[in-house]
Coordinates of C-alpha atoms and ligand atoms in Angstrom, one line a residue:
M982 CA -12.4 -16.1 -12.3
T983 CA -15.6 -17.2 -10.5
I984 CA -16.2 -15.7 -7.3
P985 CA -17.3 -18.2 -4.6
D986 CA -20.9 -17.4 -3.6
V987 CA -21.0 -16.7 0.0
Q988 CA -23.3 -15.3 2.4
G989 CA -22.2 -11.0 2.8
L990 CA -20.0 -10.5 0.3
G991 CA -21.7 -9.5 -2.9
R992 CA -22.8 -6.9 -1.2
V993 CA -19.2 -6.5 0.3
L994 CA -17.5 -6.4 -3.3
A995 CA -21.4 -4.2 -4.4
P996 CA -21.3 -1.2 -1.3
S997 CA -24.3 0.2 -0.4
V998 CA -21.5 3.0 0.8
P999 CA -20.9 6.3 -1.7
A1000 CA -18.8 4.9 -4.1
P1001 CA -15.9 7.7 -4.1
Q1002 CA -16.1 10.9 -6.0
S1003 CA -15.6 10.6 -9.8
V1004 CA -12.3 12.0 -10.5
P1005 CA -11.5 14.3 -13.6
A1006 CA -11.1 12.5 -17.2
P1007 CA -6.5 12.8 -17.7
P1008 CA -5.8 15.7 -19.4
S1009 CA -4.9 15.5 -23.3
V1010 CA -1.1 15.7 -23.4
A1011 CA 0.2 16.1 -26.7
A1012 CA 3.2 13.3 -26.8
P1013 CA 6.1 14.2 -29.6
L1014 CA 6.8 11.2 -31.7
S1015 CA 10.0 10.9 -32.6
V1016 CA 10.1 6.5 -31.5
P1017 CA 8.1 4.4 -34.7
A1018 CA 4.0 4.0 -34.9
P1019 CA 3.3 1.9 -31.4
P1020 CA 3.4 -1.8 -32.3
A1021 CA 0.3 -2.1 -29.7
A1022 CA -2.7 -0.7 -31.9
T1023 CA -1.8 -3.4 -34.5
A1024 CA -0.3 -6.5 -32.2
T1025 CA -3.9 -6.4 -29.6
P1026 CA -7.2 -7.8 -31.5
P1027 CA -9.3 -4.7 -31.5
G1028 CA -11.6 -5.4 -28.2
A1029 CA -9.3 -8.6 -27.0
F1030 CA -7.8 -5.3 -24.7
S1031 CA -8.3 -2.3 -23.6
P1032 CA -5.9 -0.3 -21.6
E1033 CA -7.9 2.8 -21.7
A1034 CA -10.3 1.0 -19.9
A1035 CA -8.0 -0.4 -17.5
R1036 CA -7.8 2.9 -16.9
Q1037 CA -10.8 4.3 -16.5
D1038 CA -11.4 2.4 -13.3
V1039 CA -8.3 3.6 -12.2
P1040 CA -8.8 6.7 -10.2
V1041 CA -5.0 7.7 -9.0
L1042 CA -3.9 7.5 -12.7
H1043 CA -5.9 10.5 -13.6
R1044 CA -4.2 12.9 -10.9
T1045 CA -1.6 15.3 -11.9
V1046 CA 1.9 15.2 -10.2
N1047 CA 4.3 18.7 -10.4
G1048 CA 1.7 20.0 -12.9
H1049 CA 1.7 17.5 -15.3
P1050 CA -1.2 14.2 -15.6
L1051 CA -0.1 11.7 -14.5
V1052 CA 2.9 8.4 -15.8
W1053 CA 2.7 5.8 -13.2
L1054 CA 5.5 3.8 -15.0
D1055 CA 6.4 1.9 -10.9
N1056 CA 4.4 -0.7 -11.7
A1057 CA 7.5 -2.8 -10.1
A1058 CA 7.3 -0.9 -7.1
T1059 CA 3.7 -0.8 -6.8
T1060 CA 0.3 -0.8 -8.6
Q1061 CA -1.7 1.1 -8.7
K1062 CA -6.1 0.0 -7.6
P1063 CA -8.9 0.4 -9.4
R1064 CA -12.3 1.3 -7.7
Q1065 CA -13.6 -1.6 -7.5
V1066 CA -11.0 -2.5 -4.7
I1067 CA -10.8 1.5 -3.2
E1068 CA -15.2 0.8 -3.3
A1069 CA -14.4 -3.6 -1.9
L1070 CA -12.6 -1.8 1.0
A1071 CA -15.0 0.5 1.9
G1072 CA -17.6 -1.3 2.0
Y1073 CA -16.2 -4.4 4.0
Y1074 CA -15.8 -1.5 6.1
G1075 CA -18.8 0.1 6.3
T1076 CA -20.7 -2.4 6.0
A1077 CA -19.2 -6.7 7.7
N1078 CA -16.2 -5.5 9.6
S1079 CA -15.8 -8.0 11.7
N1080 CA -13.2 -10.0 13.2
I1081 CA -13.4 -14.4 12.3
H1082 CA -12.8 -17.6 12.8
R1083 CA -14.2 -16.7 16.2
G1084 CA -17.8 -15.4 17.7
A1085 CA -20.6 -17.1 16.9
H1086 CA -21.9 -14.1 15.4
T1087 CA -23.6 -13.2 12.2
M1088 CA -20.8 -10.5 11.8
A1089 CA -18.0 -12.8 12.0
R1090 CA -19.9 -16.0 10.5
E1091 CA -19.4 -13.6 7.2
A1092 CA -16.3 -12.5 7.7
T1093 CA -15.1 -15.5 8.1
D1094 CA -16.5 -16.8 4.6
L1095 CA -15.2 -13.3 2.8
Y1096 CA -12.0 -14.0 4.3
E1097 CA -11.7 -18.0 3.3
A1098 CA -13.3 -16.7 -0.5
G1099 CA -10.3 -14.9 -0.7
R1100 CA -8.0 -18.2 -0.3
A1101 CA -10.7 -19.9 -2.6
A1102 CA -9.8 -17.1 -5.0
V1103 CA -6.0 -17.4 -4.2
A1104 CA -6.0 -21.0 -4.6
S1105 CA -8.1 -20.6 -8.2
F1106 CA -5.6 -18.0 -9.1
L1107 CA -2.5 -19.5 -9.4
G1108 CA -3.9 -22.7 -10.1
A1109 CA -3.6 -24.3 -6.5
E1110 CA -5.2 -28.2 -5.9
G1111 CA -7.2 -26.1 -3.2
P1112 CA -8.3 -23.2 -0.5
E1113 CA -6.4 -25.3 1.8
T1114 CA -2.8 -24.7 0.3
I1115 CA -3.0 -21.4 0.5
A1116 CA -1.6 -19.0 3.6
F1117 CA -2.2 -15.8 3.9
V1118 CA 1.2 -13.4 4.9
R1119 CA 2.3 -9.7 4.4
G1120 CA 4.0 -10.6 1.3
T1121 CA 6.5 -12.1 -0.7
T1122 CA 9.4 -11.0 1.4
E1123 CA 6.8 -12.8 4.9
A1124 CA 5.7 -15.9 2.5
I1125 CA 9.9 -16.2 2.0
N1126 CA 10.7 -15.5 5.9
L1127 CA 7.7 -18.1 6.7
V1128 CA 9.5 -21.1 4.8
A1129 CA 12.9 -20.4 5.6
Q1130 CA 12.1 -20.4 9.5
S1131 CA 9.7 -23.2 9.1
W1132 CA 10.3 -25.2 6.7
G1133 CA 13.8 -24.4 6.3
R1134 CA 14.7 -25.1 10.2
A1135 CA 12.8 -28.5 10.5
N1136 CA 14.7 -29.3 6.9
L1137 CA 18.1 -27.7 6.4
G1138 CA 21.1 -29.3 7.9
P1139 CA 24.6 -29.0 8.0
G1140 CA 26.0 -28.8 4.3
D1141 CA 23.0 -29.2 2.4
D1142 CA 22.9 -26.4 0.1
I1143 CA 19.9 -23.9 -0.9
L1144 CA 20.3 -22.0 -4.8
V1145 CA 19.7 -18.8 -5.1
P1146 CA 20.3 -17.0 -8.3
V1147 CA 22.4 -13.8 -8.9
L1148 CA 19.0 -11.8 -10.2
E1149 CA 17.1 -12.7 -7.2
H1150 CA 15.6 -10.1 -5.3
H1151 CA 17.2 -8.7 -1.4
S1152 CA 13.6 -11.0 0.2
D1153 CA 14.9 -13.9 -1.5
I1154 CA 18.6 -14.6 -0.7
V1155 CA 18.6 -12.3 3.3
P1156 CA 16.1 -15.3 5.1
W1157 CA 18.1 -17.6 3.1
Q1158 CA 21.6 -16.4 4.7
L1159 CA 19.8 -15.9 7.9
I1160 CA 18.3 -19.4 8.2
A1161 CA 22.1 -21.3 6.7
K1162 CA 24.0 -19.2 9.6
E1163 CA 21.5 -21.1 12.1
T1164 CA 21.7 -24.6 10.2
R1165 CA 25.0 -24.4 8.6
A1166 CA 23.8 -24.9 5.6
R1167 CA 24.6 -22.5 2.6
V1168 CA 23.5 -20.4 -0.2
V1169 CA 25.0 -21.3 -3.5
P1170 CA 24.8 -18.0 -6.4
V1171 CA 23.8 -19.7 -9.6
P1172 CA 25.7 -17.4 -12.6
L1173 CA 24.1 -15.7 -15.0
D1174 CA 24.9 -15.7 -19.0
G1175 CA 25.6 -12.0 -20.9
T1176 CA 21.1 -11.3 -21.4
G1177 CA 21.0 -12.1 -18.0
Q1178 CA 19.3 -14.7 -18.4
I1179 CA 20.0 -18.2 -15.5
D1180 CA 23.2 -19.7 -16.4
R1181 CA 21.2 -23.8 -17.3
A1182 CA 24.7 -25.5 -17.7
A1183 CA 26.1 -23.8 -14.7
Y1184 CA 22.3 -24.6 -12.5
A1185 CA 22.9 -27.4 -13.5
D1186 CA 26.1 -28.7 -12.4
L1187 CA 25.5 -26.6 -9.0
L1188 CA 22.6 -29.0 -8.7
S1189 CA 23.5 -32.0 -6.3
Y1190 CA 22.1 -34.2 -3.4
R1191 CA 23.1 -31.9 -1.2
T1192 CA 20.8 -29.2 -2.5
R1193 CA 17.7 -28.5 0.1
L1194 CA 16.0 -26.4 -2.3
V1195 CA 16.5 -23.9 -5.3
A1196 CA 14.8 -20.1 -4.5
I1197 CA 13.7 -19.2 -8.1
S1198 CA 11.8 -15.7 -9.0
H1199 CA 9.2 -15.5 -11.8
A1200 CA 10.4 -12.6 -13.5
S1201 CA 13.1 -10.6 -11.9
N1202 CA 12.1 -7.1 -10.8
V1203 CA 15.2 -5.6 -12.3
L1204 CA 15.9 -7.9 -15.0
G1205 CA 12.5 -8.5 -16.2
T1206 CA 13.7 -11.3 -17.4
V1207 CA 11.6 -14.9 -16.6
P1208 CA 13.5 -17.5 -15.8
P1209 CA 12.9 -21.4 -17.2
V1210 CA 10.7 -22.6 -13.9
K1211 CA 9.3 -25.6 -14.9
E1212 CA 12.5 -27.2 -16.1
M1213 CA 14.9 -26.1 -14.0
A1214 CA 12.0 -27.3 -11.3
A1215 CA 12.1 -30.2 -12.6
L1216 CA 15.6 -30.5 -12.1
A1217 CA 15.9 -30.1 -8.7
H1218 CA 13.3 -32.4 -8.1
R1219 CA 15.5 -35.9 -9.4
Y1220 CA 17.6 -34.4 -6.9
D1221 CA 14.4 -34.4 -4.3
A1222 CA 15.5 -30.3 -3.5
K1223 CA 12.4 -28.0 -2.9
V1224 CA 10.8 -24.9 -4.8
L1225 CA 10.2 -21.4 -4.4
V1226 CA 8.8 -19.2 -6.7
D1227 CA 8.7 -15.7 -5.6
G1228 CA 6.1 -14.4 -8.3
A1229 CA 6.2 -10.4 -6.6
Q1230 CA 6.9 -9.4 -10.8
A1231 CA 5.2 -11.7 -12.3
V1232 CA 1.3 -11.8 -10.9
A1233 CA 0.5 -9.0 -12.4
H1234 CA 2.4 -10.1 -15.9
L1235 CA 1.5 -14.1 -16.4
P1236 CA -0.9 -16.1 -15.8
V1237 CA 0.7 -18.2 -12.8
D1238 CA 0.2 -22.4 -12.6
V1239 CA 1.8 -23.5 -10.0
Q1240 CA 1.4 -26.9 -10.3
D1241 CA 2.1 -27.2 -14.7
L1242 CA 5.6 -24.9 -13.3
G1243 CA 6.2 -27.5 -10.2
A1244 CA 6.7 -25.1 -7.2
D1245 CA 6.7 -26.5 -3.8
F1246 CA 6.7 -23.4 -2.7
Y1247 CA 4.8 -19.9 -4.8
A1248 CA 4.5 -16.4 -2.9
F1249 CA 3.8 -13.0 -3.6
S1250 CA 2.1 -9.4 -2.9
G1251 CA -1.3 -8.6 -3.1
H1252 CA -0.2 -4.5 -4.1
K1253 CA 2.0 -6.1 -6.8
L1254 CA -1.1 -6.9 -8.5
F1255 CA -3.9 -3.6 -7.7
A1256 CA -4.7 -4.7 -4.4
P1257 CA -3.6 -3.5 -1.3
T1258 CA -0.8 -3.1 0.9
G1259 CA -0.3 -5.9 3.6
I1260 CA -1.3 -8.6 2.3
G1261 CA 0.0 -11.1 0.2
A1262 CA 0.4 -15.7 0.3
L1263 CA 2.4 -18.4 -0.2
Y1264 CA 1.4 -21.5 -1.7
A1265 CA 3.3 -24.2 -0.6
R1266 CA 1.8 -28.4 -2.2
P1267 CA -0.2 -30.0 -0.6
E1268 CA 1.7 -32.6 1.1
V1269 CA 4.7 -30.2 2.0
M1270 CA 1.2 -27.8 2.9
A1271 CA 0.4 -31.1 5.3
A1272 CA 4.3 -30.8 6.8
M1273 CA 4.9 -27.7 7.5
K1274 CA 5.8 -26.7 11.9
P1275 CA 4.3 -23.6 13.3
W1276 CA 7.3 -20.1 12.9
Q1277 CA 5.0 -17.8 14.7
G1278 CA 2.7 -18.6 18.1
G1279 CA -1.3 -17.0 19.2
G1280 CA -4.4 -17.0 18.4
N1281 CA -6.0 -18.5 15.6
M1282 CA -3.8 -21.1 15.1
I1283 CA -3.8 -23.4 17.7
E1284 CA -6.9 -26.5 18.8
S1285 CA -6.2 -26.1 22.4
V1286 CA -3.7 -24.6 24.9
S1287 CA -3.0 -25.6 28.0
F1288 CA 0.8 -25.2 30.1
D1289 CA 1.0 -28.9 30.2
R1290 CA 0.3 -29.3 26.0
T1291 CA -1.4 -27.3 22.9
T1292 CA -2.1 -28.7 19.8
F1293 CA -2.3 -26.7 17.2
A1294 CA -4.8 -26.3 14.6
P1295 CA -3.9 -27.5 10.8
P1296 CA -2.5 -26.0 8.0
P1297 CA -3.1 -23.0 6.3
H1298 CA -4.2 -21.7 9.9
L1299 CA -0.7 -23.0 12.1
L1300 CA 0.7 -19.7 9.7
E1301 CA -1.3 -17.9 10.3
A1302 CA -0.8 -16.6 13.5
G1303 CA -3.3 -14.1 15.0
T1304 CA -5.9 -11.3 13.4
G1305 CA -5.0 -12.3 10.1
H1306 CA -5.6 -8.4 7.6
I1307 CA -9.3 -9.6 6.9
S1308 CA -9.7 -6.1 4.0
G1309 CA -6.6 -6.7 2.5
V1310 CA -8.2 -10.8 1.5
V1311 CA -10.9 -9.4 0.9
G1312 CA -9.7 -6.2 -1.6
L1313 CA -7.3 -8.4 -2.7
L1314 CA -10.4 -10.6 -3.8
A1315 CA -11.5 -8.4 -5.9
A1316 CA -8.2 -7.2 -7.2
L1317 CA -7.9 -10.5 -8.2
D1318 CA -12.0 -10.4 -9.9
W1319 CA -11.2 -7.6 -11.7
L1320 CA -7.9 -8.9 -13.6
T1321 CA -8.9 -12.2 -14.2
S1322 CA -12.0 -10.1 -15.5
F1323 CA -9.7 -9.2 -18.1
D1324 CA -8.4 -12.0 -21.5
R1325 CA -5.4 -13.2 -19.9
D1326 CA -3.2 -13.8 -22.8
A1327 CA -4.6 -10.1 -24.5
V1328 CA -3.2 -9.0 -21.2
V1329 CA 0.6 -10.3 -21.5
S1330 CA 0.9 -9.8 -25.9
Y1331 CA -0.2 -6.4 -24.9
E1332 CA 2.0 -6.0 -22.8
N1333 CA 5.2 -7.5 -24.5
A1334 CA 3.7 -5.1 -27.7
L1335 CA 4.0 -2.1 -24.9
M1336 CA 7.7 -3.4 -24.0
A1337 CA 9.0 -3.5 -27.8
Y1338 CA 8.3 -0.5 -28.5
A1339 CA 9.3 0.9 -25.4
E1340 CA 12.8 -1.0 -25.6
Q1341 CA 12.4 1.0 -29.3
A1342 CA 11.7 4.3 -28.5
M1343 CA 14.7 3.5 -25.1
A1344 CA 16.9 3.4 -27.1
G1345 CA 17.0 5.9 -29.8
V1346 CA 17.3 8.1 -26.3
P1347 CA 21.3 9.2 -26.5
G1348 CA 23.0 7.8 -23.6
L1349 CA 21.2 5.5 -23.0
S1350 CA 21.4 1.9 -22.0
L1351 CA 19.2 -0.9 -20.9
I1352 CA 19.6 -3.6 -19.1
G1353 CA 19.1 -7.0 -19.5
A1354 CA 18.2 -9.1 -22.3
A1355 CA 16.8 -12.3 -21.8
A1356 CA 14.7 -13.7 -24.3
E1357 CA 11.3 -14.5 -22.0
R1358 CA 11.0 -11.0 -19.5
I1359 CA 8.8 -9.4 -17.9
A1360 CA 8.2 -5.5 -19.2
V1361 CA 10.1 -3.8 -16.4
L1362 CA 12.7 -1.3 -17.9
T1363 CA 15.8 -1.1 -16.5
F1364 CA 18.4 1.9 -17.8
T1365 CA 21.6 4.0 -16.8
L1366 CA 22.0 7.5 -19.1
A1367 CA 24.9 8.5 -19.2
G1368 CA 26.7 11.4 -17.6
H1369 CA 23.1 11.7 -15.2
E1370 CA 23.4 9.1 -12.2
P1371 CA 19.5 7.1 -11.9
A1372 CA 18.2 9.3 -9.3
A1373 CA 19.4 12.4 -10.8
V1374 CA 17.2 11.1 -13.7
A1375 CA 14.3 10.3 -11.3
D1376 CA 14.0 13.8 -10.2
W1377 CA 14.5 15.3 -13.8
L1378 CA 11.2 12.9 -15.0
D1379 CA 9.0 13.4 -11.7
R1380 CA 9.6 17.4 -12.6
D1381 CA 6.9 15.8 -15.0
G1382 CA 5.3 14.0 -14.1
I1383 CA 6.5 10.7 -14.2
A1384 CA 6.6 8.2 -12.0
V1385 CA 10.5 5.3 -12.3
R1386 CA 11.9 4.1 -10.0
S1387 CA 16.2 4.8 -9.0
G1388 CA 18.2 2.9 -6.9
H1389 CA 19.7 -0.5 -6.7
H1390 CA 15.4 -1.8 -6.8
C1391 CA 16.9 -4.4 -3.2
A1392 CA 19.1 -6.2 -6.7
Q1393 CA 22.2 -5.3 -5.8
P1394 CA 23.6 -9.0 -7.4
A1395 CA 22.0 -8.6 -10.4
L1396 CA 22.9 -4.7 -10.2
A1397 CA 26.4 -6.0 -9.7
H1398 CA 26.5 -8.9 -12.7
Y1399 CA 26.5 -5.6 -15.0
G1400 CA 29.1 -3.7 -13.4
L1401 CA 26.5 -1.1 -11.2
E1402 CA 25.0 -0.4 -8.2
S1403 CA 22.5 2.0 -9.1
A1404 CA 20.2 2.3 -12.7
A1405 CA 16.9 3.9 -12.9
R1406 CA 13.4 1.5 -13.9
A1407 CA 11.1 1.9 -15.5
S1408 CA 8.1 -0.8 -14.9
L1409 CA 4.9 -0.9 -17.0
S1410 CA 2.2 -2.7 -16.0
L1411 CA -1.8 -2.8 -18.5
Y1412 CA -2.8 0.8 -17.6
N1413 CA 0.3 1.9 -19.2
T1414 CA 0.1 3.0 -23.1
S1415 CA 2.0 4.2 -26.0
E1416 CA 2.0 8.0 -24.8
E1417 CA 3.4 7.8 -21.6
V1418 CA 6.1 5.7 -23.4
D1419 CA 6.5 8.7 -26.0
R1420 CA 6.6 11.0 -22.9
L1421 CA 8.9 9.6 -21.2
V1422 CA 11.3 9.3 -24.3
A1423 CA 10.2 13.2 -25.3
S1424 CA 11.6 14.1 -21.0
L1425 CA 14.8 11.7 -21.1
R1426 CA 16.0 13.4 -24.4
A1427 CA 14.7 16.8 -23.1
L1428 CA 17.2 16.0 -20.2
Q1429 CA 20.1 15.0 -22.8
R1430 CA 19.9 18.0 -24.4
T1431 CA 20.4 19.4 -21.3
S1432 CA 24.4 18.3 -20.4
Ligands
PMP945 N1 10.7 -10.0 -4.8 C1 10.4 -10.0 -5.5 C2 11.3 -10.0 -7.5 C3 9.9 -8.6 -5.5 O1 9.6 -7.6 -7.0 C4 10.2 -7.5 -4.6 C5 8.9 -6.1 -4.1 N2 10.4 -5.8 -5.5 C6 10.2 -8.4 -3.2 C7 10.0 -9.6 -3.6 C8 9.4 -7.5 -2.0 O2 8.0 -7.8 -1.7 P1 8.0 -7.7 -0.9 O3 8.0 -5.7 -0.5 O4 5.5 -7.3 -1.1 O5 7.0 -8.9 0.0

């Protein structure tokens, strides 16, 4: 990715403040290899992508937890941050902090340039038409609520349908339920097939001229499923429906091209893609963005205010009331720069190979059942272990320094599809290795031996 050359940016991304102290190299771990040799080493052409190089950039991966080197397999909840992001934040606060868009002084202008450079970088990362299609938000949840409140209130009415696949995260279900109640529209679940993929025939049947919106994940956080978004969007557009894509889980794993996908809206959270929490973005297709209505009022989103008549700034600023998360945008910019410094296709191949390795290795653990078997998936491995509650599994693994998530993963309907209320989930990222998978599997096997 090319970062726009704006004043102040270079200084912030290469700060003059001291870099965070370097962390000690990770102790070597003797991994018990009871599973086939990792496919990762052969599947990735030498030099195309090195998870080890990525790991070197991420300080927290080198800490210990409960006396063991950390194995971070909770990437679907949040990703760890490379030093480039940490340094960009320190650099911004150490040398360039200012509010933006107002104030005619040098630092306000520099901060504004940085903020707008972030917008341009997000647009380019998503393959969007231009920076004016991007609004900054707190994250995916806020982006979807924004669309529900701004677009939904203006465009939904009694008898309209919002189609929502059963695999969606709660943040792509509940905002639609709230606005549907207000507008007397209906939220219609789109069923899944046995593998956890969208039931295409059922989807085609549910679409009609009543459908105003299809809200769909680009990748599921619990099943890993990558739905056929492009095909679904094309079908929805035949009925003049809009398509919102929840990209929270996809952005760190798959190259995104919103125009190719046919997304009218695309939402993501920075923290799932190596950037800080509290910053995310909403893309809206230019015509859709231009027609957006205010959803929160305040500073920055107006042109002029009087008690007789208030006029508004054009989108996307219209959607950004109040002081934004400026340092978050700086961190996001650094994270995008870091992620796109890798060959994305090589990262996809590496993650696919690592996932295949993990699936094979985990399937050999007695009593372990993996949930979700769609042909297209990201590296999310949700599982149950016979004889153990998911919370107890996560707790056991934590004692070995291995972080996985247990619970309903904010996707209760997706788990209910499998008759479950709770499961454990190991979610991989580009900096995970087959040795870490080996540690997960060895710990799970040890747990089974205790029962
Ligand atoms: N959608 C999906 C698919 C997710 O995985 C998540 C986070 N787990 C969200 C939406 C919500 O993201 P955030 O909490 O960052 O707003």
